[in-house]
Amino acid sequence: MEEKSVPHYRRLYEQLRKGIVDGIYKEGDLLPSENELCALHNLTRPTVRKALDLLAHEGFIKKQQGLGSIVHKLPKGIGILSIAGTTTAIGKKNLKTTTVVRPRVQNWPSDFFFALSDEFKTVGCIYFERVRFVNDHPIFYEQTYLPNINLPRFTSRNLDNKSLFDLLRQNYQLEIKGGEQYLKAIEAVDEKICEYLNIRTGQPVLYLSRKLETNRINFSFFSFMYCNTSDFSLYGVF
Amino acid sequence: MEEKSVPHYRRLYEQLRKGIVDGIYKEGDLLPSENELCALHNLTRPTVRKALDLLAHEGFIKKQQGLGSIVHKLPKGIGILSIAGTTTAIGKKNLKTTTVVRPRVQNWPSDFFFALSDEFKTVGCIYFERVRFVNDHPIFYEQTYLPNINLPRFTSRNLDNKSLFDLLRQNYQLEIKGGEQYLKAIEAVDEKICEYLNIRTGQPVLYLSRKLETNRINFSFFSFMYCNTSDFSLYGVF
DNA sequence: TTAATTCAATTGTAAATACAAGAAGTTAAA
DNA sequence: TTTAACTTCTTGTATTTACAATTGAATTAA
């Protein structure tokens, strides 16, 4: 009996992905060919190809006609620009999270960067702030705004060292399907930012504004992130 | 008789894309349904779906099960983070380009950020610098390195107000298939950068390091871009 | 030995088909 | 009037089949 209703291509994708990040498939290796994967997992080629396309799209493999699927080298930077949340992008062992402003219900800022529906404006938002440490250095200072709709008990949840994506999926059946993001380089002028990220006033930080879309229709939430990129780069493929 | 060998899904993708950027399909509109597109273009659903998946992947549409393909609003920022080159991302009318260092053959820098094959190191590179103006404001200062392999007459070409991607495709049959990128926020300390981008010393700029992969196997080239993001954001979807 | 050819394996493109799942409107019942 | 069930249209997932294009190794010919 199969679990729930996760599509086959998605399960194969996750299995292969795990094989790559765990080092079972190493850089330069060829994945099993499409036909081999078909036989191994009792699937058909279009299904297998869909899984491989996902991997290629996120930079884990490069496909080459006539040759196969080549495992790509692991990036030097933090792969936060694609759909992966911070926890997935960095890995739990190197990531620590502290909540500096606990979740609370409030109104949306009047000059909010993203467009808000009337419903969103009416119900207000759940707001919180977190600082995330990579190898014990504070790298991300993140402000999150969730529409206050159907999120019972959220304000009393503990977000320390947890993946927000996981929490939303496990407790509210919310799956992040995609989103859009805007990037800027700015000076860290706000005192709080400098304090949290342990940088001097005026130091450049990368400012990332994101709208995150979920499987619940018309339910998106928002995140504004200040990144200290002096030691790390943000990494992405395209 | 059909042109060359452009896949059907690709041609449909480009046609729909043009319909969106030209405003024939407006924000919030529904594209014709998959079955309608099949009938219109004499294609089958998997082919049509592949075209739509491309559009969705680049943020032009959102697909919603049971409803259709919804045209997404045009982004506020510059969509350079995906595969589009600068010219495509901004549009020719608002983009001007000047060459500040004409293409020349030289050695690779000793501390080059990306790994280079032995062949690349042997042949050296073609190097040039350009400044790109959006609405007559200098926004991008870009340093480009191309492996000096099979690019006859490149050093004598004029790059002003031209798309490098187009030039490579038309003159050398080189198609950009994808790549990887690293982003940082840095201070503009180099005098040349400040002069070219017309900013003061110490102002934050977004530094974008890119490896661009082509259809010629093992032929990639590299671009390092300093972006003044005080008036524009870089935009991407995921 | 070298170069050209052939061959098998791999990914790329495309069609035809079937059913599931979700959204929206229509109809019928309460 | 309101609610519920039904129908229809949409996209999502999956199978099956076929052929094209590319690669790399093996084979053959010079």
XYZ file of C-alpha atoms (C1' of nucleotides) in Angstrom:
536
model
C 0.000 0.000 0.000
C 1.373 3.368 -0.949
C 1.610 6.345 1.348
C -0.941 9.082 0.852
C -0.970 10.419 -2.663
C 2.532 11.642 -3.365
C 3.055 11.355 -7.113
C 5.486 8.713 -8.293
C 7.732 11.205 -10.063
C 7.961 13.243 -6.871
C 8.951 10.261 -4.771
C 11.623 9.234 -7.242
C 12.868 12.817 -7.311
C 13.238 12.890 -3.549
C 14.963 9.542 -3.464
C 17.519 10.525 -6.102
C 18.000 13.924 -4.508
C 18.770 12.258 -1.212
C 21.215 9.968 -2.962
C 23.076 12.989 -4.274
C 23.196 15.104 -1.118
C 24.146 12.037 0.922
C 27.026 11.373 -1.442
C 25.841 8.004 -2.703
C 26.045 9.528 -6.157
C 29.186 11.616 -6.378
C 30.125 14.547 -8.559
C 30.639 13.454 -12.139
C 28.882 10.133 -11.629
C 26.184 9.062 -14.011
C 22.798 8.331 -12.549
C 21.205 5.086 -13.709
C 19.834 5.584 -17.184
C 16.199 6.416 -17.670
C 15.379 2.919 -18.781
C 17.238 1.453 -15.810
C 15.280 3.689 -13.453
C 12.088 2.559 -15.162
C 12.933 -1.044 -14.504
C 14.156 -0.394 -10.967
C 11.044 1.450 -9.840
C 8.441 -0.033 -12.133
C 7.689 3.263 -13.819
C 7.508 4.490 -17.375
C 9.929 6.816 -19.054
C 7.820 9.996 -18.982
C 7.419 9.579 -15.241
C 11.123 8.982 -14.712
C 11.966 11.896 -16.980
C 9.754 14.184 -14.937
C 11.725 13.341 -11.824
C 15.015 13.899 -13.637
C 13.793 17.192 -15.073
C 13.100 18.387 -11.543
C 16.616 17.454 -10.479
C 18.120 19.165 -13.514
C 16.010 22.226 -12.917
C 17.369 22.579 -9.408
C 20.945 22.025 -10.468
C 21.568 18.596 -8.980
C 22.271 16.967 -12.342
C 23.073 17.928 -15.901
C 21.452 15.878 -18.621
C 23.437 15.196 -21.768
C 21.909 13.590 -24.795
C 23.615 10.373 -25.776
C 25.423 10.146 -22.464
C 23.201 10.321 -19.432
C 22.448 12.306 -16.306
C 25.627 13.636 -14.743
C 25.685 14.502 -11.064
C 26.599 18.144 -10.653
C 29.166 19.350 -8.155
C 27.715 20.682 -4.945
C 27.584 24.475 -4.980
C 29.892 26.642 -2.923
C 27.108 28.964 -1.829
C 23.750 28.769 -0.121
C 21.070 27.523 -2.472
C 18.282 29.571 -1.064
C 17.234 31.201 -4.332
C 15.259 28.190 -5.489
C 12.275 26.704 -3.746
C 14.168 25.189 -0.853
C 13.692 26.939 2.446
C 16.696 27.921 4.496
C 16.714 24.733 6.498
C 16.803 22.555 3.414
C 19.336 24.774 1.687
C 21.861 24.663 4.485
C 21.152 21.508 6.395
C 20.053 21.156 9.966
C 23.428 20.492 11.449
C 24.923 23.840 10.464
C 21.816 25.922 10.962
C 20.564 27.354 14.234
C 17.556 29.593 14.520
C 16.481 31.956 17.271
C 13.222 33.845 17.430
C 13.808 37.486 18.298
C 10.150 38.520 17.940
C 7.635 35.827 18.807
C 4.648 35.340 16.488
C 1.945 37.901 17.152
C -1.165 39.142 15.430
C -0.985 42.685 14.094
C -1.974 44.824 11.131
C -0.083 44.812 7.877
C 2.372 47.681 7.405
C 0.751 50.500 5.489
C 3.481 50.572 2.843
C 3.699 46.815 2.355
C 5.854 45.908 -0.640
C 3.558 43.263 -2.090
C -0.050 43.741 -3.139
C -2.565 42.484 -0.574
C -6.088 41.290 -1.175
C -8.947 42.931 0.700
C -9.442 39.752 2.673
C -5.816 39.784 3.769
C -6.061 43.430 4.841
C -9.177 42.691 6.862
C -7.846 39.769 8.854
C -4.421 41.207 9.529
C -1.232 39.174 9.761
C 0.862 37.007 12.005
C 4.294 38.565 12.285
C 7.561 37.273 13.659
C 11.311 37.775 13.337
C 14.051 35.217 13.375
C 17.834 35.217 13.185
C 19.518 32.248 11.574
C 23.058 31.155 12.289
C 25.241 29.233 9.866
C 28.148 27.594 11.646
C 27.326 29.787 14.641
C 27.636 33.021 12.676
C 24.471 35.110 12.301
C 23.805 35.247 8.563
C 20.083 35.835 8.076
C 17.707 38.210 9.805
C 14.224 37.423 8.571
C 10.844 39.117 9.006
C 7.863 36.948 8.154
C 4.239 37.936 7.552
C 1.511 35.280 7.383
C -2.143 36.108 6.643
C -4.123 35.404 9.796
C -6.449 32.864 8.194
C -6.979 29.359 9.468
C -3.739 29.086 11.401
C -4.994 28.076 14.857
C -2.512 28.191 17.705
C 0.231 29.532 15.469
C 1.155 32.350 17.822
C 1.916 29.902 20.581
C 4.192 27.697 18.526
C 7.921 27.556 19.051
C 9.882 28.299 15.897
C 13.394 27.873 17.257
C 15.536 25.523 15.191
C 12.578 24.494 13.122
C 11.791 24.665 9.476
C 8.833 26.945 8.857
C 8.043 24.991 5.705
C 7.861 21.729 7.644
C 5.750 23.283 10.377
C 3.271 24.622 7.865
C 3.057 21.302 6.081
C 2.717 19.129 9.154
C 0.308 21.286 11.116
C -1.692 23.062 8.460
C -1.286 20.943 5.325
C 0.303 23.922 3.598
C 2.748 23.074 0.854
C 4.957 25.770 -0.685
C 4.563 25.540 -4.420
C 6.688 28.461 -5.586
C 6.985 32.178 -5.367
C 8.725 35.306 -6.513
C 11.594 37.260 -5.086
C 13.270 40.634 -5.391
C 16.918 41.266 -4.548
C 18.762 44.424 -3.635
C 22.074 45.352 -2.139
C 21.552 47.858 0.660
C 23.457 49.397 3.526
C 22.711 48.036 6.957
C 21.555 51.185 8.673
C 18.948 49.854 11.068
C 20.481 49.274 14.466
C 18.607 46.051 15.020
C 19.945 44.598 11.789
C 23.528 45.460 12.656
C 23.121 44.045 16.136
C 21.483 40.815 15.053
C 23.878 40.191 12.174
C 26.871 41.423 14.177
C 28.015 43.876 11.527
C 28.976 47.531 11.555
C 26.636 50.273 10.431
C 26.817 50.889 6.719
C 28.059 47.425 5.805
C 26.375 46.078 2.648
C 23.767 43.374 3.067
C 21.681 41.545 0.557
C 17.994 42.292 0.944
C 15.621 39.619 -0.286
C 11.859 40.189 -0.524
C 9.848 37.059 -1.168
C 6.277 36.152 -1.821
C 5.701 32.455 -1.155
C 2.741 30.702 -2.722
C 1.078 27.600 -1.295
C -1.279 24.866 -2.360
C -4.153 26.643 -0.605
C -5.562 28.903 -3.281
C -4.981 32.607 -2.801
C -2.943 31.908 0.307
C 0.530 33.378 0.078
C 2.839 34.649 2.736
C 5.802 36.960 2.741
C 9.348 37.087 3.965
C 11.922 39.857 4.030
C 15.441 38.728 4.627
C 18.664 40.586 5.356
C 21.670 38.449 4.473
C 25.251 38.985 5.502
C 27.045 37.770 2.376
C 30.584 38.628 3.414
C 31.399 34.963 3.982
C 28.695 33.209 1.936
C 27.208 33.741 -1.475
C 23.646 32.971 -2.411
C 23.604 30.308 -5.059
C 21.149 29.523 -7.814
C 20.863 27.793 -11.154
C 18.856 28.756 -14.179
C 7.578 23.492 -44.607
C 8.763 24.137 -41.086
C 11.776 26.203 -40.162
C 14.876 24.343 -39.154
C 14.322 21.999 -36.263
C 12.916 24.071 -33.443
C 10.782 21.734 -31.326
C 7.040 22.294 -31.434
C 6.781 22.945 -27.719
C 9.472 25.584 -27.981
C 7.740 27.397 -30.788
C 4.434 27.412 -28.936
C 6.231 28.647 -25.841
C 7.733 31.569 -27.711
C 4.447 32.467 -29.335
C 2.555 32.501 -26.033
C 5.383 34.363 -24.329
C 5.230 37.039 -26.973
C 1.474 37.257 -26.529
C 1.996 37.960 -22.849
C 4.804 40.512 -23.078
C 3.008 42.270 -25.931
C -0.099 42.545 -23.797
C -2.371 40.425 -25.964
C -2.926 38.319 -22.886
C -3.296 40.604 -19.876
C -2.720 40.045 -16.195
C -5.346 37.744 -14.750
C -6.490 36.499 -18.145
C -6.783 32.819 -18.774
C -4.778 31.402 -21.622
C -6.679 29.096 -23.962
C -7.106 25.736 -22.292
C -4.689 22.959 -23.066
C -7.223 21.209 -25.272
C -7.961 24.424 -27.122
C -4.260 24.981 -27.721
C -4.021 21.410 -28.996
C -6.745 22.070 -31.513
C -5.416 25.476 -32.474
C -1.880 24.297 -33.176
C -2.492 20.701 -34.103
C -0.481 19.361 -31.212
C -1.092 16.849 -28.465
C -1.508 17.634 -24.810
C 1.926 16.526 -23.624
C 3.511 18.887 -26.149
C 1.246 21.778 -25.186
C 1.835 21.090 -21.513
C 5.583 21.226 -22.019
C 5.262 24.724 -23.467
C 3.022 25.815 -20.591
C 5.395 24.320 -18.039
C 8.179 26.470 -19.473
C 6.030 29.574 -19.147
C 5.045 28.671 -15.604
C 8.642 27.968 -14.723
C 9.689 31.443 -15.823
C 6.827 33.119 -14.027
C 4.717 34.225 -16.975
C 1.716 32.147 -15.932
C 0.387 30.316 -12.911
C -1.369 27.026 -13.563
C -4.309 26.097 -11.399
C -5.891 22.707 -11.523
C -9.529 22.824 -12.504
C -9.306 26.415 -13.641
C -6.619 27.061 -16.207
C -3.409 28.960 -16.914
C -3.566 32.433 -15.415
C -1.376 35.170 -16.838
C 0.863 36.492 -14.080
C 1.395 40.177 -13.481
C 4.552 41.576 -14.979
C 7.273 41.873 -12.354
C 8.399 45.190 -10.939
C 12.079 44.302 -11.129
C 14.601 43.172 -13.689
C 14.190 39.492 -14.471
C 17.824 38.765 -15.015
C 18.085 35.913 -12.531
C 16.574 33.390 -14.916
C 18.004 32.390 -18.232
C 17.161 35.596 -20.054
C 20.124 37.786 -20.871
C 20.042 41.440 -19.945
C 18.695 42.516 -23.313
C 15.742 40.161 -23.129
C 15.086 40.940 -19.488
C 14.851 44.679 -19.958
C 13.905 45.193 -23.568
C 15.876 46.907 -26.260
C 14.162 50.245 -26.029
C 15.221 50.946 -22.460
C 18.654 49.361 -22.649
C 21.817 50.954 -23.974
C 25.194 49.309 -23.885
C 28.660 50.773 -24.200
C 31.887 48.826 -24.388
C 34.468 50.228 -22.023
C 37.106 47.559 -22.725
C 37.009 46.122 -26.222
C 37.316 42.330 -26.613
C 40.926 41.217 -26.370
C 42.779 37.964 -25.940
C 44.540 37.534 -22.614
C 45.275 34.978 -19.912
C 42.744 33.977 -17.302
C 43.173 35.686 -13.927
C 45.199 33.508 -11.584
C 42.531 33.552 -8.882
C 39.572 32.940 -11.173
C 36.400 32.219 -9.210
C 35.181 29.276 -11.312
C 37.086 26.072 -11.991
C 38.757 26.021 -15.407
C 39.644 22.995 -17.506
C 43.214 22.518 -18.644
C 42.145 23.221 -22.193
C 40.640 26.543 -21.156
C 43.783 27.520 -19.273
C 45.942 26.704 -22.293
C 44.059 28.725 -24.861
C 43.413 31.766 -22.701
C 40.326 33.906 -22.850
C 38.621 36.713 -24.665
C 37.887 39.480 -22.193
C 35.772 42.594 -22.412
C 33.875 45.009 -20.202
C 30.577 46.681 -20.819
C 28.359 49.179 -19.033
C 24.619 48.875 -19.498
C 22.189 51.747 -19.110
C 18.548 51.320 -18.160
C 16.563 54.439 -19.024
C 19.895 56.237 -19.466
C 21.084 55.396 -15.949
C 24.157 53.157 -15.672
C 22.954 50.058 -13.829
C 25.258 47.196 -14.805
C 29.015 47.030 -15.118
C 29.874 43.641 -16.554
C 33.129 41.780 -17.085
C 32.920 38.853 -19.480
C 35.372 36.010 -20.069
C 34.990 33.686 -23.061
C 37.295 30.715 -23.702
C 39.323 31.514 -26.811
C 38.138 28.469 -28.760
C 36.564 28.618 -32.181
C 35.416 32.207 -31.999
C 36.971 33.677 -35.193
C 36.912 37.454 -35.544
C 35.314 37.906 -32.156
C 37.804 40.539 -31.020
C 36.896 42.748 -33.947
C 33.172 42.654 -33.360
C 31.210 45.599 -32.095
C 29.218 44.802 -28.958
C 27.546 48.174 -28.450
C 23.785 47.956 -28.026
C 23.817 44.308 -28.927
C 22.750 41.175 -27.186
C 25.713 38.924 -26.558
C 23.384 35.925 -26.543
C 22.081 36.812 -30.007
C 25.577 37.457 -31.327
C 26.779 34.084 -30.104
C 23.792 32.309 -31.577
C 23.848 33.993 -34.946
C 27.578 33.962 -35.564
C 28.756 30.881 -33.738
C 25.647 28.714 -33.335
C 26.067 28.924 -29.574
C 22.867 28.589 -27.581
C 22.845 29.341 -23.850
C 21.216 26.393 -22.142
C 21.547 27.365 -18.499
C 24.073 28.125 -15.845
C 24.765 28.878 -12.224
C 25.138 32.102 -10.329
C 26.435 33.432 -7.033
C 25.202 36.624 -5.448
C 26.762 38.916 -2.895
C 26.221 42.387 -1.576
C 29.513 44.285 -1.575
C 30.786 47.794 -1.193
C 31.772 49.556 -4.365
C 35.400 50.329 -3.597
C 37.004 50.059 -7.013
C 37.250 53.479 -8.598
C 36.307 52.222 -12.007
C 33.088 50.698 -10.683
C 32.067 53.902 -8.949
C 32.859 55.921 -12.025
C 31.045 53.653 -14.444
C 27.977 53.225 -12.258
C 28.066 56.864 -11.148
C 27.936 56.042 -7.444
C 29.950 57.122 -4.462
C 32.691 55.019 -2.932
C 31.343 52.575 -0.393
C 27.837 52.410 -1.780
C 26.446 48.863 -1.775
C 26.215 47.046 -5.088
C 24.982 43.605 -5.917
C 27.761 41.393 -7.258
C 26.665 38.578 -9.527
C 29.088 35.848 -10.663
C 27.735 33.644 -13.408
C 28.805 30.589 -15.292
C 26.852 30.256 -18.532
C 26.600 26.895 -20.225
C 26.017 26.415 -23.937
C 24.954 23.715 -26.347
C 28.592 23.133 -27.315
C 29.766 20.517 -24.866
C 32.234 21.665 -22.256
C 32.000 25.218 -23.568
C 30.962 27.631 -20.844
C 31.740 31.267 -20.377
C 31.680 33.583 -17.418
C 30.322 36.936 -16.426
C 30.849 39.084 -13.348
C 28.338 41.825 -12.923
C 28.161 44.807 -10.568
C 24.584 46.036 -10.267
C 23.383 49.313 -8.851
C 20.143 48.209 -7.211
C 19.211 51.506 -5.600
C 16.443 52.077 -8.148
C 15.834 48.566 -9.466
C 15.537 45.147 -7.903
C 16.578 41.929 -9.502
C 13.569 39.726 -9.953
C 13.166 35.977 -10.089
C 10.622 33.241 -9.631
C 11.069 29.796 -8.172
C 48.919 2.569 -36.554
C 45.429 5.478 -37.989
C 41.233 6.867 -39.711
C 36.614 5.968 -40.942
C 32.487 3.276 -40.224
C 29.234 0.829 -37.709
C 26.587 -0.233 -33.733
C 24.471 -0.070 -29.303
C 23.030 2.810 -25.619
C 21.238 7.136 -24.063
C 18.446 11.227 -23.954
C 15.090 14.295 -26.872
C 10.683 14.892 -29.099
C 6.021 13.569 -30.150
C 1.616 11.234 -30.376
C -2.527 8.793 -28.524
C -5.024 7.360 -24.544
C -6.953 6.963 -19.895
C -8.305 8.260 -15.528
C -7.919 11.377 -11.213
C -8.583 15.792 -8.957
C -10.115 20.353 -8.630
C -13.169 24.412 -9.892
C -17.327 26.455 -11.439
C -21.691 26.555 -12.900
C -26.430 24.167 -13.177
C -30.034 21.758 -11.381
C -32.743 19.852 -7.928
C -34.239 19.375 -3.284
C -35.008 21.119 1.310
C -33.784 31.305 -0.304
C -30.499 28.137 0.741
C -28.262 23.981 0.358
C -26.826 19.891 -1.810
C -25.970 17.021 -5.694
C -24.763 16.764 -10.379
C -22.481 17.920 -14.640
C -18.900 19.862 -17.283
C -14.613 21.730 -18.080
C -10.051 22.303 -16.536
C -5.323 20.703 -15.227
C -2.572 16.600 -12.952
C -0.696 12.011 -13.314
C 0.512 7.896 -15.768
C 1.048 4.449 -19.482
C 2.382 2.976 -24.094
C 4.573 3.486 -28.380
C 7.591 5.374 -31.898
C 11.294 7.614 -33.888
C 15.214 11.220 -33.922
C 19.706 12.916 -32.352
C 23.856 12.363 -29.895
C 27.558 9.919 -27.670
C 31.037 6.515 -27.061
C 32.866 2.238 -27.904
C 33.716 -1.412 -31.036
C 34.757 -2.760 -35.587
C 36.636 -2.362 -40.031
C 39.428 -0.566 -43.695
C 43.281 1.972 -45.276
